[in-house]
Amino acid sequence: MRAYNFSAGPAMLPTAVMEQAQAEFLEYPNEYASVMEISHRGDAFLSILSAAESDVRELLQLPNNYHVLFLPGGASAQFFAVPMNLCGKQTKVAYANTGLWSQKAMQEAKRYADVVEVTQLQETDYVSIPASHTWTQVNDAAYLHYTDNETVSGIEFNFIPQASHVTLVSDMSSNIFSRVFDVTQFGLIYAGAQKNSGPAGFALVIVRDDLIGQALKITPSLFDYALQVKAHSSLNTPPTYNIYLAALCFRWLKQQGGVAAIEKINARKAQKLYAVIDRYPELYRNRIDVSCRSRMNVTFALPNDTLHARFLQQSAALGLINLEGHRTYGGMRASLYNAMPEAGVDLLVSFMKDFASAV
Ligand code: PMP
């Protein structure tokens, strides 16, 4: 009876993962207790943590000079942890403003550093991403930050910005593990867990070794990357059950053939959905420039409130749920993260065709 859940996050988890968690809910093998009830310093949890880390390394092909951290506070905590850890003696940081989430990251960074906005988009312009050669060049910034996928409007980068003189930092909350990319272009990547890694409860942080150890004095210990690297993300009690579920998700992704294999499926899912949107442009309007349409969050709007309400009601009756868009933009948003089965997209596409024929 599980529905196809198009929520932008917390999002659908693989059914196989939920079933395994269910089977081990009361007693984790050989522990006679739940993962929730065992020590974060004990061997059983430490091996879960180390499996999670090594699977992340394998999935993203991380070189040894990158650390993997599971930190509290979700991606929003990284909005302040990044400037606190990476500014060092520099005061200037650069941010590409491409949507709501990059804006939030930038606002938070302004508390700790002088922010240079390298793309001057207005909110109404959040429909395309300017080519990086048009961005303001800032060579003396501690880093350049951008949001690889803007979850709210449904904009995704189809390139890695050139940042030869500065450290590149990316918020990949809503598209990490969805496609292959070259990690070595980045100094730091972070992602909230609740889309492609597991349930909400931590942020995954991947940071290059030479960038740690220069946190501002005011940095709380919990968010000091160097201290957390030393403590294996366990400076305090980590969200053990969430890390366990994420470890199951990483293993599941490896079983699917890893990131390269899921990338193909993700491309196909998004292509099918955009094809039906483009086939009925009067009914389903997507505002985003074709070159940067998100593969993860497909947004579209119907022409009026009556059709909007009817669409939501009829789709939900078929088990297609949480299609309503973010409160800022309204309309619809179908999030197609790794755990959304292709069959869910096929059902949505066939519903959208039927809906179009009926109006
Ligand atoms: N960045 C992006 C791109 C997001 O989509 C979100 C959450 N939707 C966040 C940051 C904030 O994440 P969290 O709620 O984990 O703090």
mmCIF file of C-alpha atoms and ligand atoms in Angstrom:
data_model
loop_
_atom_site.group_PDB
_atom_site.id
_atom_site.type_symbol
_atom_site.label_atom_id
_atom_site.label_comp_id
_atom_site.label_asym_id
_atom_site.label_seq_id
_atom_site.Cartn_x
_atom_site.Cartn_y
_atom_site.Cartn_z
ATOM 1 C CA MET A 1 0.000 0.000 0.000
ATOM 2 C CA ARG A 2 3.025 2.327 -0.026
ATOM 3 C CA ALA A 3 2.338 5.314 -2.254
ATOM 4 C CA TYR A 4 4.725 6.838 -4.754
ATOM 5 C CA ASN A 5 5.871 9.753 -2.638
ATOM 6 C CA PHE A 6 7.134 12.738 -4.637
ATOM 7 C CA SER A 7 8.036 14.781 -1.543
ATOM 8 C CA ALA A 8 11.097 17.029 -1.865
ATOM 9 C CA GLY A 9 12.388 15.897 1.506
ATOM 10 C CA PRO A 10 12.139 14.106 3.785
ATOM 11 C CA ALA A 11 11.732 11.903 0.751
ATOM 12 C CA MET A 12 11.017 8.329 -0.171
ATOM 13 C CA LEU A 13 13.496 5.697 1.018
ATOM 14 C CA PRO A 14 14.078 2.414 -0.831
ATOM 15 C CA THR A 15 11.506 -0.197 0.226
ATOM 16 C CA ALA A 16 14.260 -2.809 0.578
ATOM 17 C CA VAL A 17 15.988 -0.568 3.121
ATOM 18 C CA MET A 18 12.777 -0.092 5.105
ATOM 19 C CA GLU A 19 12.176 -3.844 5.119
ATOM 20 C CA GLN A 20 15.642 -4.602 6.406
ATOM 21 C CA ALA A 21 15.306 -1.913 9.083
ATOM 22 C CA GLN A 22 11.957 -3.410 10.028
ATOM 23 C CA ALA A 23 13.453 -6.897 10.321
ATOM 24 C CA GLU A 24 16.254 -5.574 12.547
ATOM 25 C CA PHE A 25 14.154 -3.047 14.436
ATOM 26 C CA LEU A 26 13.942 -4.880 17.746
ATOM 27 C CA GLU A 27 17.202 -6.785 17.597
ATOM 28 C CA TYR A 28 20.231 -5.901 15.571
ATOM 29 C CA PRO A 29 22.144 -9.121 14.756
ATOM 30 C CA ASN A 30 24.107 -10.367 17.790
ATOM 31 C CA GLU A 31 23.200 -7.323 19.907
ATOM 32 C CA TYR A 32 19.847 -8.478 21.380
ATOM 33 C CA ALA A 33 18.840 -4.801 21.260
ATOM 34 C CA SER A 34 17.918 -2.217 18.666
ATOM 35 C CA VAL A 35 20.554 -0.081 16.937
ATOM 36 C CA MET A 36 18.803 2.791 18.743
ATOM 37 C CA GLU A 37 19.648 1.256 22.101
ATOM 38 C CA ILE A 38 23.329 0.397 21.714
ATOM 39 C CA SER A 39 26.374 2.517 22.529
ATOM 40 C CA HIS A 40 27.807 4.751 19.850
ATOM 41 C CA ARG A 41 31.231 3.702 21.178
ATOM 42 C CA GLY A 42 30.538 -0.032 20.888
ATOM 43 C CA ASP A 43 31.857 -2.287 18.123
ATOM 44 C CA ALA A 44 28.470 -2.851 16.482
ATOM 45 C CA PHE A 45 27.751 0.822 15.883
ATOM 46 C CA LEU A 46 31.368 1.598 15.026
ATOM 47 C CA SER A 47 31.235 -0.970 12.248
ATOM 48 C CA ILE A 48 27.971 0.577 10.943
ATOM 49 C CA LEU A 49 29.647 3.997 10.932
ATOM 50 C CA SER A 50 32.728 2.710 9.198
ATOM 51 C CA ALA A 51 30.640 0.859 6.553
ATOM 52 C CA ALA A 52 28.692 4.077 5.909
ATOM 53 C CA GLU A 53 31.918 5.982 5.450
ATOM 54 C CA SER A 54 33.601 3.441 3.220
ATOM 55 C CA ASP A 55 30.491 3.114 1.030
ATOM 56 C CA VAL A 56 30.368 6.901 0.599
ATOM 57 C CA ARG A 57 34.046 6.768 -0.396
ATOM 58 C CA GLU A 58 33.395 4.024 -2.885
ATOM 59 C CA LEU A 59 30.220 5.575 -4.343
ATOM 60 C CA LEU A 60 31.865 8.977 -4.882
ATOM 61 C CA GLN A 61 35.350 7.586 -5.630
ATOM 62 C CA LEU A 62 36.871 9.771 -2.958
ATOM 63 C CA PRO A 63 40.649 10.103 -2.885
ATOM 64 C CA ASN A 64 42.335 9.565 0.500
ATOM 65 C CA ASN A 65 42.863 13.264 1.118
ATOM 66 C CA TYR A 66 39.104 13.798 1.595
ATOM 67 C CA HIS A 67 37.344 13.246 4.917
ATOM 68 C CA VAL A 68 33.762 12.036 5.312
ATOM 69 C CA LEU A 69 31.786 13.500 8.209
ATOM 70 C CA PHE A 70 28.245 13.003 9.488
ATOM 71 C CA LEU A 71 27.426 16.237 11.315
ATOM 72 C CA PRO A 72 24.423 17.517 13.261
ATOM 73 C CA GLY A 73 22.037 20.265 12.207
ATOM 74 C CA GLY A 74 21.298 19.246 8.623
ATOM 75 C CA ALA A 75 22.509 21.255 5.646
ATOM 76 C CA SER A 76 21.441 24.511 7.309
ATOM 77 C CA ALA A 77 24.134 24.077 9.963
ATOM 78 C CA GLN A 78 26.693 23.963 7.160
ATOM 79 C CA PHE A 79 25.542 27.422 6.078
ATOM 80 C CA PHE A 80 27.481 28.710 9.118
ATOM 81 C CA ALA A 81 29.993 25.868 9.570
ATOM 82 C CA VAL A 82 31.462 26.444 6.097
ATOM 83 C CA PRO A 83 32.490 30.095 6.618
ATOM 84 C CA MET A 84 33.560 29.373 10.205
ATOM 85 C CA ASN A 85 35.880 26.589 9.073
ATOM 86 C CA LEU A 86 37.154 27.839 5.737
ATOM 87 C CA CYS A 87 37.674 31.581 6.121
ATOM 88 C CA GLY A 88 40.936 31.280 8.022
ATOM 89 C CA LYS A 89 42.636 34.663 7.835
ATOM 90 C CA GLN A 90 40.614 35.759 4.826
ATOM 91 C CA THR A 91 37.488 37.841 5.225
ATOM 92 C CA LYS A 92 35.971 37.621 1.749
ATOM 93 C CA VAL A 93 33.828 34.745 0.447
ATOM 94 C CA ALA A 94 32.003 34.400 -2.905
ATOM 95 C CA TYR A 95 28.476 33.051 -3.440
ATOM 96 C CA ALA A 96 26.533 32.289 -6.595
ATOM 97 C CA ASN A 97 22.926 33.222 -5.984
ATOM 98 C CA THR A 98 20.691 30.934 -8.036
ATOM 99 C CA GLY A 99 17.684 30.403 -5.798
ATOM 100 C CA LEU A 100 16.199 30.147 -2.358
ATOM 101 C CA TRP A 101 18.767 27.795 -0.848
ATOM 102 C CA SER A 102 21.861 29.605 -2.109
ATOM 103 C CA GLN A 103 20.278 32.790 -0.796
ATOM 104 C CA LYS A 104 19.851 31.251 2.661
ATOM 105 C CA ALA A 105 23.451 29.996 2.658
ATOM 106 C CA MET A 106 24.645 33.451 1.700
ATOM 107 C CA GLN A 107 22.593 35.224 4.369
ATOM 108 C CA GLU A 108 24.080 33.032 7.069
ATOM 109 C CA ALA A 109 27.645 33.493 5.781
ATOM 110 C CA LYS A 110 27.202 37.274 6.053
ATOM 111 C CA ARG A 111 27.435 36.925 9.847
ATOM 112 C CA TYR A 112 31.035 35.722 9.567
ATOM 113 C CA ALA A 113 32.486 37.103 6.361
ATOM 114 C CA ASP A 114 32.177 39.706 3.614
ATOM 115 C CA VAL A 115 30.029 38.053 0.975
ATOM 116 C CA VAL A 116 30.501 38.885 -2.703
ATOM 117 C CA GLU A 117 27.515 37.824 -4.773
ATOM 118 C CA VAL A 118 28.953 36.639 -8.071
ATOM 119 C CA THR A 119 25.628 36.253 -9.875
ATOM 120 C CA GLN A 120 23.221 39.137 -9.501
ATOM 121 C CA LEU A 121 19.933 37.344 -10.055
ATOM 122 C CA GLN A 122 16.634 38.708 -8.823
ATOM 123 C CA GLU A 123 14.098 36.261 -7.476
ATOM 124 C CA THR A 124 12.047 36.454 -10.688
ATOM 125 C CA ASP A 125 15.177 35.387 -12.611
ATOM 126 C CA TYR A 126 15.514 32.028 -10.901
ATOM 127 C CA VAL A 127 14.809 30.259 -14.162
ATOM 128 C CA SER A 128 18.313 29.933 -15.596
ATOM 129 C CA ILE A 129 21.942 29.786 -14.501
ATOM 130 C CA PRO A 130 24.294 32.337 -16.066
ATOM 131 C CA ALA A 131 27.430 30.855 -17.693
ATOM 132 C CA SER A 132 30.289 30.980 -15.199
ATOM 133 C CA HIS A 133 32.446 33.274 -17.388
ATOM 134 C CA THR A 134 29.828 36.017 -16.758
ATOM 135 C CA TRP A 135 30.201 35.724 -12.974
ATOM 136 C CA THR A 136 32.065 38.388 -11.032
ATOM 137 C CA GLN A 137 35.616 37.078 -10.656
ATOM 138 C CA VAL A 138 36.840 37.120 -7.066
ATOM 139 C CA ASN A 139 40.369 35.825 -6.723
ATOM 140 C CA ASP A 140 40.939 36.770 -3.094
ATOM 141 C CA ALA A 141 37.938 34.949 -1.608
ATOM 142 C CA ALA A 142 38.377 32.075 0.832
ATOM 143 C CA TYR A 143 35.997 30.030 -1.328
ATOM 144 C CA LEU A 144 33.272 30.126 -3.970
ATOM 145 C CA HIS A 145 29.971 28.558 -2.905
ATOM 146 C CA TYR A 146 27.156 27.389 -5.160
ATOM 147 C CA THR A 147 24.041 25.229 -4.812
ATOM 148 C CA ASP A 148 24.253 22.414 -7.351
ATOM 149 C CA ASN A 149 20.514 21.785 -7.350
ATOM 150 C CA GLU A 150 17.976 24.359 -6.207
ATOM 151 C CA THR A 151 15.289 22.142 -4.707
ATOM 152 C CA VAL A 152 12.519 24.759 -4.612
ATOM 153 C CA SER A 153 12.458 26.125 -8.155
ATOM 154 C CA GLY A 154 13.940 23.016 -9.800
ATOM 155 C CA ILE A 155 17.180 24.395 -11.276
ATOM 156 C CA GLU A 156 20.280 22.236 -11.559
ATOM 157 C CA PHE A 157 23.805 23.051 -12.697
ATOM 158 C CA ASN A 158 24.880 21.176 -15.805
ATOM 159 C CA PHE A 159 28.488 22.326 -15.318
ATOM 160 C CA ILE A 160 31.042 22.708 -12.547
ATOM 161 C CA PRO A 161 31.918 26.411 -12.198
ATOM 162 C CA GLN A 162 35.535 27.242 -13.002
ATOM 163 C CA ALA A 163 37.259 28.344 -9.820
ATOM 164 C CA SER A 164 40.946 27.875 -10.439
ATOM 165 C CA HIS A 165 42.005 30.501 -7.878
ATOM 166 C CA VAL A 166 39.578 29.747 -5.090
ATOM 167 C CA THR A 167 38.328 26.692 -3.236
ATOM 168 C CA LEU A 168 35.053 25.427 -4.658
ATOM 169 C CA VAL A 169 32.289 24.575 -2.173
ATOM 170 C CA SER A 170 28.950 23.081 -3.133
ATOM 171 C CA ASP A 171 25.639 22.407 -1.435
ATOM 172 C CA MET A 172 24.596 19.118 -3.044
ATOM 173 C CA SER A 173 21.733 18.422 -0.633
ATOM 174 C CA SER A 174 19.270 17.472 -3.325
ATOM 175 C CA ASN A 175 21.430 15.794 -5.961
ATOM 176 C CA ILE A 176 24.404 14.092 -4.335
ATOM 177 C CA PHE A 177 24.704 10.411 -5.376
ATOM 178 C CA SER A 178 22.415 11.093 -8.367
ATOM 179 C CA ARG A 179 25.129 11.452 -11.006
ATOM 180 C CA VAL A 180 28.837 10.929 -11.433
ATOM 181 C CA PHE A 181 31.016 14.002 -10.895
ATOM 182 C CA ASP A 182 34.662 14.764 -10.287
ATOM 183 C CA VAL A 183 35.034 15.293 -6.536
ATOM 184 C CA THR A 184 38.608 16.523 -6.938
ATOM 185 C CA GLN A 185 37.278 19.822 -8.347
ATOM 186 C CA PHE A 186 35.898 20.608 -4.896
ATOM 187 C CA GLY A 187 37.329 21.618 -1.555
ATOM 188 C CA LEU A 188 34.123 20.841 0.264
ATOM 189 C CA ILE A 189 30.715 19.328 -0.489
ATOM 190 C CA TYR A 190 27.829 19.076 1.933
ATOM 191 C CA ALA A 191 24.353 17.588 1.778
ATOM 192 C CA GLY A 192 21.423 17.239 4.146
ATOM 193 C CA ALA A 193 20.574 13.545 4.453
ATOM 194 C CA GLN A 194 16.837 13.499 3.821
ATOM 195 C CA LYS A 195 16.809 13.311 0.017
ATOM 196 C CA ASN A 196 19.414 10.942 -1.373
ATOM 197 C CA SER A 197 21.207 9.640 1.732
ATOM 198 C CA GLY A 198 18.615 8.554 4.294
ATOM 199 C CA PRO A 199 16.199 10.089 6.801
ATOM 200 C CA ALA A 200 16.635 13.638 8.142
ATOM 201 C CA GLY A 201 19.056 14.025 11.022
ATOM 202 C CA PHE A 202 22.535 14.885 9.804
ATOM 203 C CA ALA A 203 24.523 16.486 7.024
ATOM 204 C CA LEU A 204 27.106 14.592 5.063
ATOM 205 C CA VAL A 205 30.260 16.700 4.738
ATOM 206 C CA ILE A 206 33.131 15.819 2.429
ATOM 207 C CA VAL A 207 36.123 18.021 3.031
ATOM 208 C CA ARG A 208 39.675 18.079 1.659
ATOM 209 C CA ASP A 209 42.346 17.552 4.274
ATOM 210 C CA ASP A 210 44.311 20.751 3.654
ATOM 211 C CA LEU A 211 41.226 22.874 4.454
ATOM 212 C CA ILE A 212 40.735 21.731 8.024
ATOM 213 C CA GLY A 213 42.363 22.978 11.208
ATOM 214 C CA GLN A 214 41.863 26.716 10.681
ATOM 215 C CA ALA A 215 38.394 27.199 12.187
ATOM 216 C CA LEU A 216 37.582 30.623 13.616
ATOM 217 C CA LYS A 217 37.939 30.797 17.417
ATOM 218 C CA ILE A 218 34.210 31.241 17.855
ATOM 219 C CA THR A 219 33.434 27.933 16.061
ATOM 220 C CA PRO A 220 31.524 25.566 18.367
ATOM 221 C CA SER A 221 33.505 22.332 18.780
ATOM 222 C CA LEU A 222 30.648 20.282 17.310
ATOM 223 C CA PHE A 223 31.070 22.133 14.021
ATOM 224 C CA ASP A 224 34.851 22.253 13.925
ATOM 225 C CA TYR A 225 35.766 19.911 11.071
ATOM 226 C CA ALA A 226 39.234 19.128 12.454
ATOM 227 C CA LEU A 227 37.825 18.089 15.834
ATOM 228 C CA GLN A 228 35.086 16.017 14.220
ATOM 229 C CA VAL A 229 37.570 14.299 11.877
ATOM 230 C CA LYS A 230 39.620 13.314 14.917
ATOM 231 C CA ALA A 231 36.490 12.094 16.720
ATOM 232 C CA HIS A 232 35.079 10.174 13.708
ATOM 233 C CA SER A 233 31.958 12.370 13.729
ATOM 234 C CA SER A 234 31.300 11.344 17.335
ATOM 235 C CA LEU A 235 32.354 14.364 19.362
ATOM 236 C CA ASN A 236 28.946 14.003 20.951
ATOM 237 C CA THR A 237 26.388 11.208 20.526
ATOM 238 C CA PRO A 238 25.715 11.081 16.782
ATOM 239 C CA PRO A 239 22.226 10.287 15.423
ATOM 240 C CA THR A 240 22.983 6.584 15.481
ATOM 241 C CA TYR A 241 19.740 5.272 14.009
ATOM 242 C CA ASN A 242 19.824 7.766 11.152
ATOM 243 C CA ILE A 243 23.388 6.816 10.312
ATOM 244 C CA TYR A 244 22.362 3.149 10.385
ATOM 245 C CA LEU A 245 19.533 3.856 7.897
ATOM 246 C CA ALA A 246 21.863 5.907 5.709
ATOM 247 C CA ALA A 247 24.367 3.027 5.761
ATOM 248 C CA LEU A 248 21.590 0.749 4.479
ATOM 249 C CA CYS A 249 20.776 3.298 1.732
ATOM 250 C CA PHE A 250 24.417 3.475 0.633
ATOM 251 C CA ARG A 251 24.608 -0.307 0.480
ATOM 252 C CA TRP A 252 21.346 -0.369 -1.508
ATOM 253 C CA LEU A 253 22.790 2.135 -3.980
ATOM 254 C CA LYS A 254 25.865 -0.041 -4.461
ATOM 255 C CA GLN A 255 23.560 -2.994 -5.124
ATOM 256 C CA GLN A 256 21.815 -0.964 -7.855
ATOM 257 C CA GLY A 257 25.178 -0.653 -9.617
ATOM 258 C CA GLY A 258 26.343 2.551 -7.920
ATOM 259 C CA VAL A 259 26.087 6.159 -8.996
ATOM 260 C CA ALA A 260 26.762 5.594 -12.719
ATOM 261 C CA ALA A 261 23.910 3.093 -12.953
ATOM 262 C CA ILE A 262 21.401 5.216 -11.000
ATOM 263 C CA GLU A 263 22.402 8.267 -13.086
ATOM 264 C CA LYS A 264 21.048 6.554 -16.210
ATOM 265 C CA ILE A 265 17.765 5.730 -14.498
ATOM 266 C CA ASN A 266 17.517 9.275 -13.097
ATOM 267 C CA ALA A 267 18.057 10.764 -16.559
ATOM 268 C CA ARG A 268 15.348 8.541 -17.996
ATOM 269 C CA LYS A 269 12.857 9.353 -15.224
ATOM 270 C CA ALA A 270 13.336 13.120 -15.661
ATOM 271 C CA GLN A 271 13.252 12.900 -19.453
ATOM 272 C CA LYS A 272 9.907 11.065 -19.375
ATOM 273 C CA LEU A 273 8.361 13.652 -17.095
ATOM 274 C CA TYR A 274 9.647 16.697 -19.004
ATOM 275 C CA ALA A 275 8.439 15.081 -22.236
ATOM 276 C CA VAL A 276 4.845 14.976 -21.003
ATOM 277 C CA ILE A 277 5.127 18.546 -19.678
ATOM 278 C CA ASP A 278 6.385 19.758 -23.072
ATOM 279 C CA ARG A 279 3.699 17.829 -24.896
ATOM 280 C CA TYR A 280 0.947 19.828 -23.157
ATOM 281 C CA PRO A 281 2.518 23.308 -22.723
ATOM 282 C CA GLU A 282 -0.860 24.995 -22.267
ATOM 283 C CA LEU A 283 -1.693 22.761 -19.319
ATOM 284 C CA TYR A 284 1.689 22.071 -17.678
ATOM 285 C CA ARG A 285 3.982 25.101 -17.550
ATOM 286 C CA ASN A 286 7.628 24.655 -16.574
ATOM 287 C CA ARG A 287 9.435 28.024 -16.314
ATOM 288 C CA ILE A 288 12.982 26.706 -16.172
ATOM 289 C CA ASP A 289 15.457 27.139 -19.003
ATOM 290 C CA VAL A 290 15.856 23.732 -20.702
ATOM 291 C CA SER A 291 19.635 23.751 -20.123
ATOM 292 C CA CYS A 292 19.245 23.756 -16.346
ATOM 293 C CA ARG A 293 16.064 21.828 -15.698
ATOM 294 C CA SER A 294 16.549 19.791 -12.554
ATOM 295 C CA ARG A 295 16.547 16.010 -12.859
ATOM 296 C CA MET A 296 15.647 15.781 -9.167
ATOM 297 C CA ASN A 297 12.842 18.326 -8.689
ATOM 298 C CA VAL A 298 10.560 18.751 -11.665
ATOM 299 C CA THR A 299 8.320 21.810 -11.262
ATOM 300 C CA PHE A 300 5.273 22.748 -13.286
ATOM 301 C CA ALA A 301 2.115 24.794 -12.800
ATOM 302 C CA LEU A 302 -1.433 24.323 -14.043
ATOM 303 C CA PRO A 303 -3.321 27.322 -15.414
ATOM 304 C CA ASN A 304 -5.770 27.870 -12.535
ATOM 305 C CA ASP A 305 -6.661 26.869 -8.975
ATOM 306 C CA THR A 306 -9.488 24.562 -10.023
ATOM 307 C CA LEU A 307 -7.242 22.433 -12.243
ATOM 308 C CA HIS A 308 -4.489 22.572 -9.602
ATOM 309 C CA ALA A 309 -6.835 21.167 -6.946
ATOM 310 C CA ARG A 310 -8.317 18.567 -9.306
ATOM 311 C CA PHE A 311 -4.838 17.393 -10.353
ATOM 312 C CA LEU A 312 -3.768 16.911 -6.740
ATOM 313 C CA GLN A 313 -6.930 15.129 -5.761
ATOM 314 C CA GLN A 314 -6.977 12.724 -8.731
ATOM 315 C CA SER A 315 -3.258 11.931 -8.562
ATOM 316 C CA ALA A 316 -3.468 11.213 -4.820
ATOM 317 C CA ALA A 317 -6.333 8.800 -5.484
ATOM 318 C CA LEU A 318 -3.891 6.814 -7.653
ATOM 319 C CA GLY A 319 -1.260 6.723 -4.919
ATOM 320 C CA LEU A 320 0.831 9.604 -6.299
ATOM 321 C CA ILE A 321 1.348 11.799 -3.253
ATOM 322 C CA ASN A 322 3.030 15.032 -2.149
ATOM 323 C CA LEU A 323 3.059 16.614 -5.578
ATOM 324 C CA GLU A 324 2.181 20.097 -4.370
ATOM 325 C CA GLY A 325 4.983 22.629 -4.937
ATOM 326 C CA HIS A 326 6.892 24.651 -2.348
ATOM 327 C CA ARG A 327 4.844 27.368 -0.640
ATOM 328 C CA THR A 328 7.050 30.075 -2.232
ATOM 329 C CA TYR A 329 6.249 29.171 -5.832
ATOM 330 C CA GLY A 330 3.067 27.139 -5.643
ATOM 331 C CA GLY A 331 2.302 24.838 -8.587
ATOM 332 C CA MET A 332 3.505 21.249 -8.555
ATOM 333 C CA ARG A 333 6.838 19.684 -7.784
ATOM 334 C CA ALA A 334 7.680 16.058 -8.440
ATOM 335 C CA SER A 335 10.891 15.050 -6.695
ATOM 336 C CA LEU A 336 12.596 12.135 -8.371
ATOM 337 C CA TYR A 337 15.429 11.151 -6.060
ATOM 338 C CA ASN A 338 17.228 7.816 -6.324
ATOM 339 C CA ALA A 339 14.622 5.889 -4.317
ATOM 340 C CA MET A 340 11.695 6.928 -6.552
ATOM 341 C CA PRO A 341 11.070 3.851 -8.699
ATOM 342 C CA GLU A 342 10.799 4.385 -12.439
ATOM 343 C CA ALA A 343 7.354 2.750 -12.199
ATOM 344 C CA GLY A 344 6.246 5.705 -10.041
ATOM 345 C CA VAL A 345 7.271 8.142 -12.765
ATOM 346 C CA ASP A 346 5.592 5.983 -15.424
ATOM 347 C CA LEU A 347 2.353 6.066 -13.448
ATOM 348 C CA LEU A 348 2.594 9.848 -12.990
ATOM 349 C CA VAL A 349 3.257 10.341 -16.720
ATOM 350 C CA SER A 350 0.319 8.190 -17.729
ATOM 351 C CA PHE A 351 -1.917 10.036 -15.238
ATOM 352 C CA MET A 352 -0.773 13.391 -16.673
ATOM 353 C CA LYS A 353 -1.645 12.244 -20.199
ATOM 354 C CA ASP A 354 -5.093 11.074 -19.097
ATOM 355 C CA PHE A 355 -5.633 14.296 -17.159
ATOM 356 C CA ALA A 356 -4.704 16.336 -20.243
ATOM 357 C CA SER A 357 -7.120 14.377 -22.431
ATOM 358 C CA ALA A 358 -9.942 14.904 -19.930
ATOM 359 C CA VAL A 359 -9.715 18.722 -19.683
HETATM 360 N N1 PMP B 1 20.081 23.098 0.761
HETATM 361 C C1 PMP B 1 19.209 22.557 -0.119
HETATM 362 C C2 PMP B 1 19.556 22.557 -1.567
HETATM 363 C C3 PMP B 1 18.016 22.006 0.353
HETATM 364 O O1 PMP B 1 17.144 21.477 -0.513
HETATM 365 C C4 PMP B 1 17.733 22.019 1.739
HETATM 366 C C5 PMP B 1 16.477 21.415 2.330
HETATM 367 N N2 PMP B 1 15.418 21.274 1.525
HETATM 368 C C6 PMP B 1 18.657 22.620 2.597
HETATM 369 C C7 PMP B 1 19.823 23.128 2.068
HETATM 370 C C8 PMP B 1 18.402 22.698 4.082
HETATM 371 O O2 PMP B 1 18.546 21.429 4.603
HETATM 372 P P1 PMP B 1 18.210 21.072 6.136
HETATM 373 O O3 PMP B 1 16.745 21.155 6.267
HETATM 374 O O4 PMP B 1 18.761 19.686 6.261
HETATM 375 O O5 PMP B 1 18.915 22.034 6.988
#
